């Protein structure tokens, strides 16, 4: 130690103190210290620490700081700028030098770029001793460690991970703060140990999680554990724990370290994936439509669903050993290959209609939709097949039904319209002709009613064939419905139409052999010719229809050409039918009664109910005109029922009034007679009106009875069994067979007035009337003559033994009140 130093020390320290010190010892101590030592004096400016001067430094000072020959120099000179860069250092020194307590601290001295550990104390006022060490290296390591920790911490956080360490021997567990976070635990309150860990694990996973740890240790395997934890806020979190164990030389586990990862999200994604995979699998496997996957290169089936197996009849094994060409009709295979080649790499998605072949050889129509996918590493296509065979058939059927009559397979009305339009345009251009015919089978309804619809259908089918055979290729025959046919004959005039109509009638007249029946049919044909009877579809149709109606009226089994007279008739018919529809509601109908008298004693024994209709515009319309129209429109059913009820009620009323019981005769039309409900209806009315059935007589025309005698017999039997009387009206006009006449349950024949009219002058009529009367007698039937107007007629009838008569000679048909008056005042003409 230099002399200067000694004197300095002496100056700095109290002399006494200095003397007591063993300076040499002290010097040796300080000079050899590894820590730097600096003895300094503070300087102040305006009471603020401003600078300090180095009074002494030891050799370590220079080694550690690199600052040389500093003693006697102010620090502002030794380390220029220190006052600005490290003001806190100056402050600390000053604080201690000012009599403060010793201080120890670590600081970075910016101006030197070094970290210092410094311990200072003040031996004298305004003096301080700084003992220091440079700790830059340690600090750097520390900082790096902190940074590394932070990085690790960040990494843990980013990876939603937490680290753990388990000293197996001492059973000490360390959890990173991120792991605490992951577990939802507070490091302040929760302790890292097995118990805590166990307590947060889902009870279902706890045992397995523990077992996995012990197994990993036992078998020297890396730990891979997955379990659920329940966080304090009751959330479920999936954890994956990964770890490794280190062992001591004896093979005993020393420690296990690892991380825990929060895999809740990836688990959820996994679950979703699994679910969606399951959904897709389900959609494939349980799809009600056939589905399969095939290899795009080899065309080999890779997978098939149950519906494909069920639908195509191949087992799964069979499918998987086949290519998709096996389910195609052989002739389609080249087209398929061609199609697939065209598609190759072009369309991801494709749909189309194909024929497929099932295992049993049947062919089906399928709508295919396919999509390219990657399947088990292969370039594949997934295919969905809709079997549209039925739909296709239905469509074809609908197509057919839209154009053809399903029963006869003849073109329908729609097609006829098209053909007619075309034929009309040709005829117009060439000033040509065409014929339109309406053809209707006579009494076809009776065949349906009595022999059944299957026989009726078979007749229509056979008839359609016959019609086609008669007609030319360019003609069109259409079934309008029921037994009505329309025939279009382009280029045919009146002569041609006559020829065709005759041919048609004769082909229809050929017996139809259906089942075990031999049926003879007739038809009525109405003909309209372009341009005379119409120049468009509508008028021609109307004309032909009207002509056919006339053919029916004219006794059927023939043809009629349309005439102008028919035209006005049909207009009148239309008027009547429209007015008749409302006649009942508007009370325009009334029943008149014509007395029927016993020729023997001249007594009124019965009355015939006759319908009257008075219309405000049409006036009084004769039943002879409106009844056939009512029959055609079937209005007769309700009107006829009304007449029966009125007549029955009237008869009962007269009985109640005390008149001798009369037999009330009511006309029945063919439509009423054939209606299945007739017998029951009649009984019902009689019961409701309380009239004995034998007081009612139903008049049935000979024509109606003979049209279908078997059917008539059955109905008559039924009515007879109910006690109702029946008579045959207009007798002599039809062609009654004696054998049937015997079987009819009628009790009276009514001689038609056409025979009665000229009975006194016409020999033939005389003979007919005599014959009818004797025939009736031989059959045990009564006779009544209608239209008796003269005493001569009456005398002849009486002579011949006719039982009863009615006619103007006695009275015209009368309204009920006038009939009543007649009953009161009546005197027999013979009396
Ligand atoms: N020239 C002449 N005619 C006489 C004489 N006595 C009666 N008549 C008429 O002869 C027709 C007899 O009736 P019908 O033969 O059953 O013929 C009836 C019958 O077939 C039908 N009809 C009338 N009312 C009904 C009914 O309520 N239901 C049904 N289904 N048909 C009826 O209308 C036809 C015509 O009836 P109406 O015009 O009332 O004509 C009646 C009657 O008024 C006479 O001495 N001289």
Tab-separated table of C-alpha atoms in Angstrom, residues 278-660:
chain	number	residue	atom	x	y	z
A	278	UNK	CA	-70.965	-42.781	-38.935
A	279	UNK	CA	-73.692	-40.677	-40.502
A	280	UNK	CA	-72.230	-41.152	-43.941
A	281	UNK	CA	-71.757	-44.839	-43.323
A	282	UNK	CA	-75.331	-44.978	-42.120
A	283	UNK	CA	-76.510	-43.050	-45.153
A	284	UNK	CA	-74.682	-45.501	-47.328
A	285	UNK	CA	-75.486	-48.706	-45.525
A	286	UNK	CA	-79.038	-47.982	-44.495
A	287	UNK	CA	-80.002	-46.056	-47.600
A	288	UNK	CA	-83.205	-47.574	-48.932
A	289	UNK	CA	-81.846	-47.191	-52.445
A	290	UNK	CA	-79.024	-49.303	-53.806
A	291	UNK	CA	-75.591	-47.738	-53.411
A	292	UNK	CA	-72.133	-48.917	-54.225
A	293	UNK	CA	-68.563	-47.826	-54.638
A	294	UNK	CA	-66.426	-48.929	-57.518
A	295	UNK	CA	-62.842	-48.492	-58.568
A	296	UNK	CA	-62.670	-46.069	-61.466
A	297	UNK	CA	-59.685	-47.865	-63.017
A	298	UNK	CA	-60.696	-51.512	-62.645
A	299	UNK	CA	-64.494	-50.948	-62.461
A	300	UNK	CA	-64.454	-53.426	-59.579
A	301	UNK	CA	-67.132	-53.053	-56.902
A	302	UNK	CA	-65.463	-51.901	-53.678
A	303	UNK	CA	-68.487	-51.748	-51.394
A	304	UNK	CA	-72.245	-52.253	-51.673
A	305	UNK	CA	-75.064	-51.416	-49.323
A	306	UNK	CA	-77.849	-53.698	-48.116
A	307	UNK	CA	-80.377	-52.240	-50.523
A	308	UNK	CA	-78.148	-53.100	-53.473
A	309	UNK	CA	-77.823	-56.667	-52.214
A	310	UNK	CA	-81.573	-56.979	-51.705
A	311	UNK	CA	-82.473	-55.270	-54.960
A	312	UNK	CA	-80.031	-56.870	-57.366
A	313	UNK	CA	-80.032	-60.314	-55.753
A	314	UNK	CA	-76.242	-60.686	-55.542
A	315	UNK	CA	-74.576	-61.368	-52.208
A	316	UNK	CA	-71.956	-58.922	-50.966
A	317	UNK	CA	-69.245	-61.458	-51.829
A	318	UNK	CA	-70.577	-61.798	-55.354
A	319	UNK	CA	-70.747	-58.069	-55.799
A	320	UNK	CA	-67.195	-57.547	-54.601
A	321	UNK	CA	-65.933	-60.103	-57.084
A	322	UNK	CA	-67.703	-58.393	-60.000
A	323	UNK	CA	-67.194	-55.278	-62.068
A	324	UNK	CA	-69.983	-52.829	-62.704
A	325	UNK	CA	-70.401	-54.140	-66.251
A	326	UNK	CA	-71.912	-57.320	-64.768
A	327	UNK	CA	-75.088	-55.508	-63.826
A	328	UNK	CA	-75.642	-54.129	-67.320
A	329	UNK	CA	-77.416	-55.771	-70.212
A	330	UNK	CA	-74.553	-57.053	-72.399
A	331	UNK	CA	-75.578	-54.798	-75.297
A	332	UNK	CA	-75.197	-51.735	-73.075
A	333	UNK	CA	-71.633	-52.515	-71.979
A	334	UNK	CA	-69.849	-50.858	-74.942
A	335	UNK	CA	-71.931	-47.710	-74.407
A	336	UNK	CA	-71.070	-47.806	-70.709
A	337	UNK	CA	-67.337	-48.126	-71.351
A	338	UNK	CA	-67.519	-45.356	-73.906
A	339	UNK	CA	-69.439	-43.194	-71.487
A	340	UNK	CA	-66.999	-43.798	-68.631
A	341	UNK	CA	-64.075	-42.951	-70.859
A	342	UNK	CA	-65.707	-39.703	-71.846
A	343	UNK	CA	-66.384	-38.894	-68.223
A	344	UNK	CA	-62.888	-39.759	-67.137
A	345	UNK	CA	-61.453	-36.810	-65.296
A	346	UNK	CA	-64.181	-34.553	-66.636
A	347	UNK	CA	-67.155	-34.621	-64.375
A	348	UNK	CA	-66.948	-35.078	-60.643
A	349	UNK	CA	-70.624	-35.609	-60.474
A	350	UNK	CA	-72.764	-37.379	-62.998
A	351	UNK	CA	-76.337	-38.552	-63.325
A	352	UNK	CA	-78.160	-40.492	-65.991
A	353	UNK	CA	-80.727	-43.112	-66.851
A	354	UNK	CA	-79.546	-46.686	-67.421
A	355	UNK	CA	-80.811	-50.203	-67.853
A	356	UNK	CA	-79.541	-52.643	-65.276
A	357	UNK	CA	-79.771	-56.368	-65.046
A	358	UNK	CA	-80.499	-58.126	-61.800
A	359	UNK	CA	-79.125	-61.513	-60.856
A	360	UNK	CA	-82.386	-63.205	-61.856
A	361	UNK	CA	-82.003	-61.753	-65.345
A	362	UNK	CA	-84.764	-59.168	-65.095
A	363	UNK	CA	-84.048	-55.729	-66.425
A	364	UNK	CA	-84.747	-52.554	-64.539
A	365	UNK	CA	-84.538	-48.872	-65.351
A	366	UNK	CA	-82.393	-46.950	-62.928
A	367	UNK	CA	-81.573	-43.345	-62.451
A	368	UNK	CA	-77.923	-43.192	-61.494
A	369	UNK	CA	-76.134	-40.414	-59.758
A	370	UNK	CA	-72.437	-40.822	-59.102
A	371	UNK	CA	-69.712	-38.840	-57.481
A	372	UNK	CA	-65.963	-39.199	-57.523
A	373	UNK	CA	-64.333	-39.803	-54.182
A	374	UNK	CA	-61.132	-41.098	-52.677
A	375	UNK	CA	-61.846	-44.433	-51.040
A	376	UNK	CA	-59.191	-46.282	-49.097
A	377	UNK	CA	-56.560	-44.652	-51.247
A	378	UNK	CA	-58.322	-45.526	-54.461
A	379	UNK	CA	-59.845	-43.342	-57.103
A	380	UNK	CA	-63.440	-44.425	-56.731
A	381	UNK	CA	-66.979	-43.465	-57.544
A	382	UNK	CA	-69.897	-43.633	-55.179
A	383	UNK	CA	-73.134	-44.454	-56.952
A	384	UNK	CA	-76.727	-44.068	-55.904
A	385	UNK	CA	-79.286	-45.952	-57.984
A	386	UNK	CA	-83.000	-45.200	-57.994
A	387	UNK	CA	-85.063	-47.964	-59.498
A	388	UNK	CA	-87.435	-46.020	-61.725
A	389	UNK	CA	-88.826	-49.046	-63.576
A	390	UNK	CA	-92.253	-48.615	-62.052
A	391	UNK	CA	-92.189	-44.881	-62.586
A	392	UNK	CA	-91.131	-45.355	-66.201
A	393	UNK	CA	-93.910	-47.845	-66.699
A	394	UNK	CA	-96.366	-45.505	-65.045
A	395	UNK	CA	-95.156	-42.670	-67.246
A	396	UNK	CA	-95.541	-44.806	-70.340
A	397	UNK	CA	-98.959	-45.816	-69.102
A	398	UNK	CA	-99.890	-42.194	-68.451
A	399	UNK	CA	-98.588	-41.342	-71.890
A	400	UNK	CA	-100.704	-44.145	-73.307
A	401	UNK	CA	-103.768	-43.137	-71.325
A	402	UNK	CA	-103.348	-39.576	-72.465
A	403	UNK	CA	-103.744	-40.736	-76.032
A	404	UNK	CA	-105.539	-44.059	-76.042
A	405	UNK	CA	-108.588	-45.710	-74.621
A	406	UNK	CA	-107.232	-48.222	-72.115
A	407	UNK	CA	-109.903	-50.817	-72.812
A	408	UNK	CA	-109.947	-50.995	-76.587
A	409	UNK	CA	-106.548	-49.366	-77.151
A	410	UNK	CA	-108.175	-47.159	-79.751
A	411	UNK	CA	-106.997	-43.558	-79.995
A	412	UNK	CA	-108.947	-41.309	-77.650
A	413	UNK	CA	-110.899	-38.141	-78.144
A	414	UNK	CA	-107.790	-35.974	-77.925
A	415	UNK	CA	-106.202	-37.805	-80.814
A	416	UNK	CA	-109.425	-37.744	-82.772
A	417	UNK	CA	-109.559	-33.976	-82.409
A	418	UNK	CA	-106.051	-33.705	-83.803
A	419	UNK	CA	-106.810	-36.073	-86.687
A	420	UNK	CA	-110.085	-34.289	-87.418
A	421	UNK	CA	-108.430	-30.881	-87.456
A	422	UNK	CA	-105.834	-32.187	-89.860
A	423	UNK	CA	-108.412	-33.928	-92.072
A	424	UNK	CA	-110.548	-30.778	-92.102
A	425	UNK	CA	-107.639	-28.617	-93.192
A	426	UNK	CA	-106.913	-31.077	-96.036
A	427	UNK	CA	-110.564	-31.237	-97.057
A	428	UNK	CA	-110.837	-27.442	-97.048
A	429	UNK	CA	-107.775	-27.075	-99.222
A	430	UNK	CA	-108.883	-29.715	-101.721
A	431	UNK	CA	-112.609	-28.898	-101.607
A	432	UNK	CA	-113.025	-32.482	-100.515
A	433	UNK	CA	-115.309	-34.302	-98.117
A	434	UNK	CA	-115.048	-36.175	-94.939
A	435	UNK	CA	-117.530	-38.165	-92.937
A	436	UNK	CA	-117.879	-38.219	-89.180
A	437	UNK	CA	-119.909	-41.062	-87.726
A	438	UNK	CA	-121.247	-41.559	-84.227
A	439	UNK	CA	-121.849	-45.210	-83.533
A	440	UNK	CA	-123.668	-46.477	-80.460
A	441	UNK	CA	-124.562	-50.049	-79.606
A	442	UNK	CA	-128.265	-50.600	-79.053
A	443	UNK	CA	-129.250	-51.571	-75.520
A	444	UNK	CA	-125.664	-52.188	-74.552
A	445	UNK	CA	-126.504	-51.201	-70.996
A	446	UNK	CA	-128.724	-54.256	-70.687
A	447	UNK	CA	-125.796	-56.510	-71.473
A	448	UNK	CA	-123.724	-54.858	-68.780
A	449	UNK	CA	-126.574	-55.057	-66.309
A	450	UNK	CA	-127.527	-58.635	-66.981
A	451	UNK	CA	-124.312	-60.374	-68.056
A	452	UNK	CA	-121.838	-58.238	-66.167
A	453	UNK	CA	-119.190	-55.728	-67.089
A	454	UNK	CA	-116.572	-58.294	-68.065
A	455	UNK	CA	-118.828	-59.493	-70.889
A	456	UNK	CA	-119.557	-55.882	-71.801
A	457	UNK	CA	-115.844	-55.076	-71.902
A	458	UNK	CA	-115.067	-58.130	-74.010
A	459	UNK	CA	-117.737	-57.051	-76.515
A	460	UNK	CA	-116.258	-53.567	-76.743
A	461	UNK	CA	-112.781	-54.953	-77.326
A	462	UNK	CA	-114.048	-57.293	-80.030
A	463	UNK	CA	-116.137	-54.526	-81.567
A	464	UNK	CA	-113.123	-52.195	-81.693
A	465	UNK	CA	-111.239	-54.884	-83.647
A	466	UNK	CA	-114.094	-55.343	-86.085
A	467	UNK	CA	-114.446	-51.620	-86.649
A	468	UNK	CA	-110.742	-51.325	-87.388
A	469	UNK	CA	-110.977	-54.132	-89.903
A	470	UNK	CA	-113.785	-52.416	-91.780
A	471	UNK	CA	-112.040	-49.058	-91.874
A	472	UNK	CA	-109.063	-47.935	-93.924
A	473	UNK	CA	-105.643	-47.122	-92.575
A	474	UNK	CA	-106.233	-43.367	-92.791
A	475	UNK	CA	-109.556	-43.552	-90.919
A	476	UNK	CA	-109.675	-42.970	-87.196
A	477	UNK	CA	-111.897	-44.842	-84.816
A	478	UNK	CA	-112.215	-43.599	-81.268
A	479	UNK	CA	-114.141	-44.771	-78.260
A	480	UNK	CA	-115.815	-41.860	-76.603
A	481	UNK	CA	-116.715	-43.835	-73.491
A	482	UNK	CA	-119.267	-46.528	-72.795
A	483	UNK	CA	-120.443	-48.002	-76.068
A	484	UNK	CA	-120.102	-44.826	-78.112
A	485	UNK	CA	-117.621	-44.734	-80.937
A	486	UNK	CA	-116.682	-41.914	-83.275
A	487	UNK	CA	-115.364	-42.688	-86.712
A	488	UNK	CA	-113.541	-40.204	-88.862
A	489	UNK	CA	-113.373	-41.041	-92.541
A	490	UNK	CA	-111.294	-38.491	-94.463
A	491	UNK	CA	-112.240	-38.049	-98.117
A	492	UNK	CA	-115.576	-39.868	-97.731
A	493	UNK	CA	-118.779	-38.379	-99.162
A	494	UNK	CA	-122.421	-39.419	-98.768
A	495	UNK	CA	-122.124	-42.468	-101.034
A	496	UNK	CA	-118.975	-43.630	-99.381
A	497	UNK	CA	-120.551	-43.100	-95.965
A	498	UNK	CA	-123.585	-45.257	-96.909
A	499	UNK	CA	-121.254	-47.986	-97.999
A	500	UNK	CA	-119.194	-47.830	-94.807
A	501	UNK	CA	-122.268	-47.590	-92.532
A	502	UNK	CA	-123.731	-50.724	-94.112
A	503	UNK	CA	-120.475	-52.579	-93.759
A	504	UNK	CA	-120.282	-51.490	-90.115
A	505	UNK	CA	-123.820	-52.618	-89.374
A	506	UNK	CA	-123.244	-55.982	-90.957
A	507	UNK	CA	-119.971	-56.613	-89.159
A	508	UNK	CA	-121.678	-55.718	-85.866
A	509	UNK	CA	-124.576	-58.048	-86.726
A	510	UNK	CA	-122.175	-61.024	-86.700
A	511	UNK	CA	-122.718	-62.842	-83.392
A	512	UNK	CA	-120.240	-62.056	-80.632
A	513	UNK	CA	-119.000	-65.169	-78.921
A	514	UNK	CA	-118.078	-64.043	-75.426
A	515	UNK	CA	-117.516	-66.634	-72.720
A	516	UNK	CA	-120.334	-69.109	-73.254
A	517	UNK	CA	-122.699	-66.527	-74.699
A	518	UNK	CA	-123.616	-66.091	-78.313
A	519	UNK	CA	-124.681	-62.502	-78.467
A	520	UNK	CA	-126.330	-60.680	-81.321
A	521	UNK	CA	-125.934	-56.934	-81.257
A	522	UNK	CA	-127.108	-54.028	-83.296
A	523	UNK	CA	-125.918	-50.465	-83.467
A	524	UNK	CA	-127.247	-47.076	-84.409
A	525	UNK	CA	-125.076	-44.819	-86.530
A	526	UNK	CA	-125.378	-41.085	-87.113
A	527	UNK	CA	-123.507	-39.591	-90.054
A	528	UNK	CA	-122.392	-36.026	-90.683
A	529	UNK	CA	-120.623	-35.004	-93.878
A	530	UNK	CA	-118.222	-32.125	-94.326
A	531	UNK	CA	-118.981	-29.452	-95.500
A	532	UNK	CA	-122.789	-29.864	-95.656
A	533	UNK	CA	-123.342	-30.725	-91.993
A	534	UNK	CA	-120.602	-28.646	-90.481
A	535	UNK	CA	-117.251	-27.132	-91.273
A	536	UNK	CA	-115.663	-27.442	-87.911
A	537	UNK	CA	-115.090	-30.090	-85.347
A	538	UNK	CA	-117.833	-28.961	-83.021
A	539	UNK	CA	-120.701	-28.679	-85.495
A	540	UNK	CA	-119.770	-31.880	-87.260
A	541	UNK	CA	-119.723	-33.701	-83.916
A	542	UNK	CA	-123.095	-32.265	-82.943
A	543	UNK	CA	-124.593	-33.157	-86.304
A	544	UNK	CA	-123.359	-36.738	-86.163
A	545	UNK	CA	-124.586	-37.058	-82.590
A	546	UNK	CA	-128.015	-35.710	-83.500
A	547	UNK	CA	-128.233	-38.068	-86.445
A	548	UNK	CA	-127.353	-40.972	-84.215
A	549	UNK	CA	-130.006	-39.948	-81.742
A	550	UNK	CA	-132.492	-39.968	-84.562
A	551	UNK	CA	-131.319	-43.408	-85.626
A	552	UNK	CA	-132.079	-44.581	-82.105
A	553	UNK	CA	-135.485	-42.998	-82.186
A	554	UNK	CA	-136.177	-44.578	-85.518
A	555	UNK	CA	-136.012	-47.994	-83.979
A	556	UNK	CA	-132.270	-48.391	-83.806
A	557	UNK	CA	-130.257	-50.933	-85.801
A	558	UNK	CA	-129.640	-48.521	-88.640
A	559	UNK	CA	-127.944	-45.363	-89.722
A	560	UNK	CA	-129.189	-41.834	-90.264
A	561	UNK	CA	-127.657	-38.933	-92.101
A	562	UNK	CA	-127.934	-35.576	-90.465
A	563	UNK	CA	-130.720	-33.307	-91.799
A	564	UNK	CA	-131.789	-29.751	-91.118
A	565	UNK	CA	-135.008	-30.991	-89.563
A	566	UNK	CA	-132.900	-32.865	-87.013
A	567	UNK	CA	-131.096	-29.689	-86.346
A	568	UNK	CA	-134.219	-27.899	-85.137
A	569	UNK	CA	-135.334	-31.032	-83.266
A	570	UNK	CA	-132.119	-31.216	-81.401
A	571	UNK	CA	-132.394	-27.575	-80.442
A	572	UNK	CA	-135.886	-28.244	-79.102
A	573	UNK	CA	-134.647	-31.333	-77.249
A	574	UNK	CA	-131.989	-29.290	-75.597
A	575	UNK	CA	-134.553	-26.696	-74.552
A	576	UNK	CA	-136.788	-29.365	-73.125
A	577	UNK	CA	-134.126	-31.152	-71.184
A	578	UNK	CA	-132.940	-27.900	-69.635
A	579	UNK	CA	-136.443	-26.832	-68.698
A	580	UNK	CA	-137.311	-30.290	-67.418
A	581	UNK	CA	-134.453	-30.230	-64.950
A	582	UNK	CA	-136.268	-27.507	-63.030
A	583	UNK	CA	-139.843	-28.538	-63.715
A	584	UNK	CA	-140.197	-30.571	-60.517
A	585	UNK	CA	-138.884	-27.853	-58.195
A	586	UNK	CA	-140.974	-25.204	-59.945
A	587	UNK	CA	-144.171	-27.277	-59.529
A	588	UNK	CA	-144.777	-27.336	-63.256
A	589	UNK	CA	-145.680	-31.013	-63.216
A	590	UNK	CA	-149.146	-32.362	-62.518
A	591	UNK	CA	-150.731	-35.793	-62.635
A	592	UNK	CA	-154.018	-36.244	-64.545
A	593	UNK	CA	-156.202	-39.283	-64.173
A	594	UNK	CA	-158.144	-41.086	-66.900
A	595	UNK	CA	-160.854	-43.455	-65.807
A	596	UNK	CA	-160.729	-47.133	-66.713
A	597	UNK	CA	-164.143	-48.722	-66.999
A	598	UNK	CA	-165.422	-52.276	-66.842
A	599	UNK	CA	-167.128	-52.964	-70.178
A	600	UNK	CA	-169.463	-55.504	-68.592
A	601	UNK	CA	-171.129	-53.155	-66.102
A	602	UNK	CA	-169.791	-49.745	-67.080
A	603	UNK	CA	-168.326	-49.112	-63.624
A	604	UNK	CA	-165.147	-47.079	-63.134
A	605	UNK	CA	-162.785	-49.658	-61.739
A	606	UNK	CA	-159.530	-47.854	-62.152
A	607	UNK	CA	-157.608	-44.813	-63.285
A	608	UNK	CA	-154.480	-44.297	-65.353
A	609	UNK	CA	-152.132	-41.668	-64.004
A	610	UNK	CA	-150.838	-39.508	-66.855
A	611	UNK	CA	-148.223	-36.822	-66.440
A	612	UNK	CA	-148.806	-33.253	-67.553
A	613	UNK	CA	-146.211	-30.493	-67.832
A	614	UNK	CA	-146.994	-26.866	-68.348
A	615	UNK	CA	-144.007	-24.604	-68.951
A	616	UNK	CA	-144.378	-20.762	-68.989
A	617	UNK	CA	-142.530	-20.446	-72.310
A	618	UNK	CA	-142.864	-23.826	-73.937
A	619	UNK	CA	-146.516	-24.070	-72.938
A	620	UNK	CA	-148.069	-27.493	-72.453
A	621	UNK	CA	-145.529	-30.098	-73.509
A	622	UNK	CA	-146.863	-33.538	-74.391
A	623	UNK	CA	-145.521	-36.470	-72.372
A	624	UNK	CA	-145.082	-38.237	-75.692
A	625	UNK	CA	-142.390	-35.608	-76.404
A	626	UNK	CA	-140.793	-35.025	-73.036
A	627	UNK	CA	-140.919	-38.546	-71.574
A	628	UNK	CA	-138.366	-39.940	-74.104
A	629	UNK	CA	-136.149	-36.924	-73.416
A	630	UNK	CA	-136.524	-37.480	-69.670
A	631	UNK	CA	-135.554	-41.110	-70.260
A	632	UNK	CA	-132.439	-40.186	-72.194
A	633	UNK	CA	-131.318	-37.758	-69.541
A	634	UNK	CA	-132.400	-40.201	-66.792
A	635	UNK	CA	-134.491	-37.402	-65.292
A	636	UNK	CA	-137.300	-39.914	-65.554
A	637	UNK	CA	-136.048	-41.626	-62.403
A	638	UNK	CA	-136.918	-38.777	-60.087
A	639	UNK	CA	-139.921	-37.642	-62.097
A	640	UNK	CA	-141.293	-41.210	-62.313
A	641	UNK	CA	-140.879	-41.710	-58.577
A	642	UNK	CA	-142.777	-38.502	-57.999
A	643	UNK	CA	-145.629	-39.691	-60.280
A	644	UNK	CA	-145.904	-43.061	-58.498
A	645	UNK	CA	-146.051	-41.325	-55.122
A	646	UNK	CA	-148.661	-38.791	-56.309
A	647	UNK	CA	-150.827	-41.496	-57.842
A	648	UNK	CA	-150.586	-43.801	-54.819
A	649	UNK	CA	-151.365	-40.909	-52.462
A	650	UNK	CA	-154.336	-39.942	-54.645
A	651	UNK	CA	-155.748	-43.473	-54.700
A	652	UNK	CA	-155.463	-43.631	-50.927
A	653	UNK	CA	-157.114	-40.227	-50.646
A	654	UNK	CA	-160.109	-41.346	-52.710
A	655	UNK	CA	-160.350	-44.463	-50.620
A	656	UNK	CA	-160.377	-42.348	-47.528
A	657	UNK	CA	-163.089	-40.181	-49.074
A	658	UNK	CA	-165.250	-43.312	-49.343
A	659	UNK	CA	-165.077	-44.037	-53.057
A	660	UNK	CA	-165.026	-47.678	-54.035
